[in-house]
C-alpha positions as semicolon CSV with decimal commas, in nm:
position;residue;x (nm);y (nm);z (nm)
1;X;7,470;12,763;8,286
2;X;7,754;12,940;8,461
3;X;7,988;12,735;8,681
4;X;7,926;12,761;9,055
5;X;8,162;12,998;9,237
6;X;8,217;12,716;9,486
7;X;8,384;12,524;9,204
8;X;8,555;12,826;9,047
9;X;8,714;12,937;9,374
10;X;8,777;12,595;9,529
11;X;9,156;12,625;9,499
12;X;9,154;12,956;9,683
13;X;8,938;12,812;9,961
14;X;9,149;12,498;9,995
15;X;9,487;12,671;9,973
16;X;9,753;12,653;10,242
17;X;9,775;13,019;10,347
18;X;9,593;13,250;10,588
19;X;9,344;13,403;10,342
20;X;9,246;13,054;10,227
21;X;9,187;12,954;10,590
22;X;8,968;13,261;10,629
23;X;8,772;13,171;10,314
24;X;8,717;12,823;10,461
25;X;8,571;12,991;10,769
26;X;8,342;13,197;10,544
27;X;8,218;12,882;10,369
28;X;8,155;12,710;10,702
29;X;7,977;13,017;10,839
30;X;7,739;13,001;10,543
31;X;7,686;12,631;10,619
32;X;7,627;12,671;10,991
33;X;7,640;13,035;11,092
34;X;7,514;12,975;11,442
35;X;7,811;12,752;11,529
36;X;8,078;12,865;11,281
37;X;8,180;13,227;11,325
38;X;8,396;13,433;11,094
39;X;8,543;13,776;11,149
40;X;8,505;14,020;10,864
41;X;8,793;14,251;10,956
42;X;9,011;14,062;10,705
43;X;8,808;14,216;10,422
44;X;9,021;14,527;10,455
45;X;9,344;14,341;10,383
46;X;9,267;14,078;10,120
47;X;9,361;14,127;9,758
48;X;9,106;14,188;9,482
49;X;9,113;13,829;9,359
50;X;9,026;13,686;9,702
51;X;8,767;13,957;9,760
52;X;8,604;13,863;9,430
53;X;8,594;13,498;9,543
54;X;8,436;13,605;9,872
55;X;8,180;13,828;9,700
56;X;8,088;13,570;9,437
57;X;8,047;13,288;9,687
58;X;7,844;13,491;9,935
59;X;7,635;13,646;9,656
60;X;7,561;13,305;9,509
61;X;7,473;13,171;9,853
62;X;7,240;13,469;9,909
63;X;7,051;13,382;9,591
64;X;7,056;13,002;9,612
65;X;7,112;12,916;9,976
66;X;7,223;12,560;10,021
67;X;7,067;12,447;9,694
68;X;7,400;12,416;9,515
69;X;7,562;12,070;9,518
70;X;7,901;12,237;9,465
71;X;7,851;12,426;9,792
72;X;7,779;12,100;9,974
73;X;8,084;11,933;9,816
74;X;8,310;12,219;9,921
75;X;8,174;12,212;10,277
76;X;8,249;11,838;10,293
77;X;8,599;11,899;10,160
78;X;8,657;12,171;10,422
79;X;8,532;11,938;10,696
80;X;8,765;11,662;10,573
81;X;9,056;11,909;10,577
82;X;8,968;12,010;10,933
83;X;8,970;11,645;11,040
84;X;9,307;11,588;10,873
85;X;9,454;11,898;11,036
86;X;9,320;11,794;11,376
87;X;9,464;11,444;11,337
88;X;9,801;11,592;11,235
89;X;9,795;11,827;11,535
90;X;9,715;11,541;11,772
91;X;9,993;11,327;11,620
92;X;10,237;11,613;11,659
93;X;10,141;11,655;12,025
94;X;10,183;11,281;12,089
95;X;10,519;11,283;11,908
96;X;10,644;11,582;12,110
97;X;10,555;11,407;12,436
98;X;10,711;11,083;12,311
99;X;11,031;11,270;12,226
100;X;11,046;11,431;12,571
101;X;11,002;11,088;12,726
102;X;11,260;10,933;12,493
103;X;11,514;11,202;12,587
104;X;11,458;11,121;12,953
105;X;11,511;10,750;12,876
106;X;11,829;10,833;12,686
107;X;11,958;11,026;12,988
108;X;11,876;10,731;13,214
109;X;12,094;10,511;12,993
110;X;12,380;10,760;13,005
111;X;12,328;10,883;12,649
112;X;12,301;11,240;12,534
113;X;11,939;11,358;12,494
114;X;12,068;11,539;12,184
115;X;12,104;11,196;12,024
116;X;11,733;11,220;11,947
117;X;11,781;11,551;11,767
118;X;12,083;11,417;11,578
119;X;11,885;11,116;11,454
120;X;11,536;11,263;11,457
121;X;11,411;11,080;11,148
122;X;11,514;10,745;11,293
123;X;11,346;10,819;11,626
124;X;11,034;10,944;11,452
125;X;11,016;10,621;11,253
126;X;11,026;10,429;11,583
127;X;10,738;10,641;11,711
128;X;10,544;10,564;11,392
129;X;10,613;10,193;11,443
130;X;10,457;10,212;11,790
131;X;10,782;10,166;11,981
132;X;10,792;10,304;12,333
133;X;11,041;10,573;12,433
134;X;11,212;10,304;12,642
135;X;11,242;10,080;12,335
136;X;11,393;10,366;12,139
137;X;11,648;10,444;12,410
138;X;11,740;10,075;12,438
139;X;11,786;10,050;12,061
140;X;11,993;10,369;12,053
141;X;12,212;10,239;12,338
142;X;12,261;9,912;12,151
143;X;12,390;10,110;11,855
144;X;12,106;10,024;11,618
145;X;12,205;10,182;11,284
146;X;12,014;10,475;11,140
């Protein structure tokens, strides 16, 4: 029996580039087309290898529907990736706000807000430890080493 295209083309679907993101949308549209939409205008600009992946996956889905365990596994992997990306986006938004607040706290203590940029890794580690922006400014003012 021939290997499922959802296994064969998994690396393309799960890649970290725009055509891979589009292929993930295609997979999700096959899974739940009424809620997951995908534009097909990208078909005109993808390379032959990615078009072949698209054609093989959609052709296989046309013949077998959702009766392929590899399809289900890939959908779950795409969903997990979406959750991870959403969590990373939310963390980044919280960190950006924390940094703005920490810069304000640094100013209040008479320190340069640029101190945060100069020692970004140290400040980020404080964020990850759950320290408040006020704690970070206090520690920076006390000369806590990097």
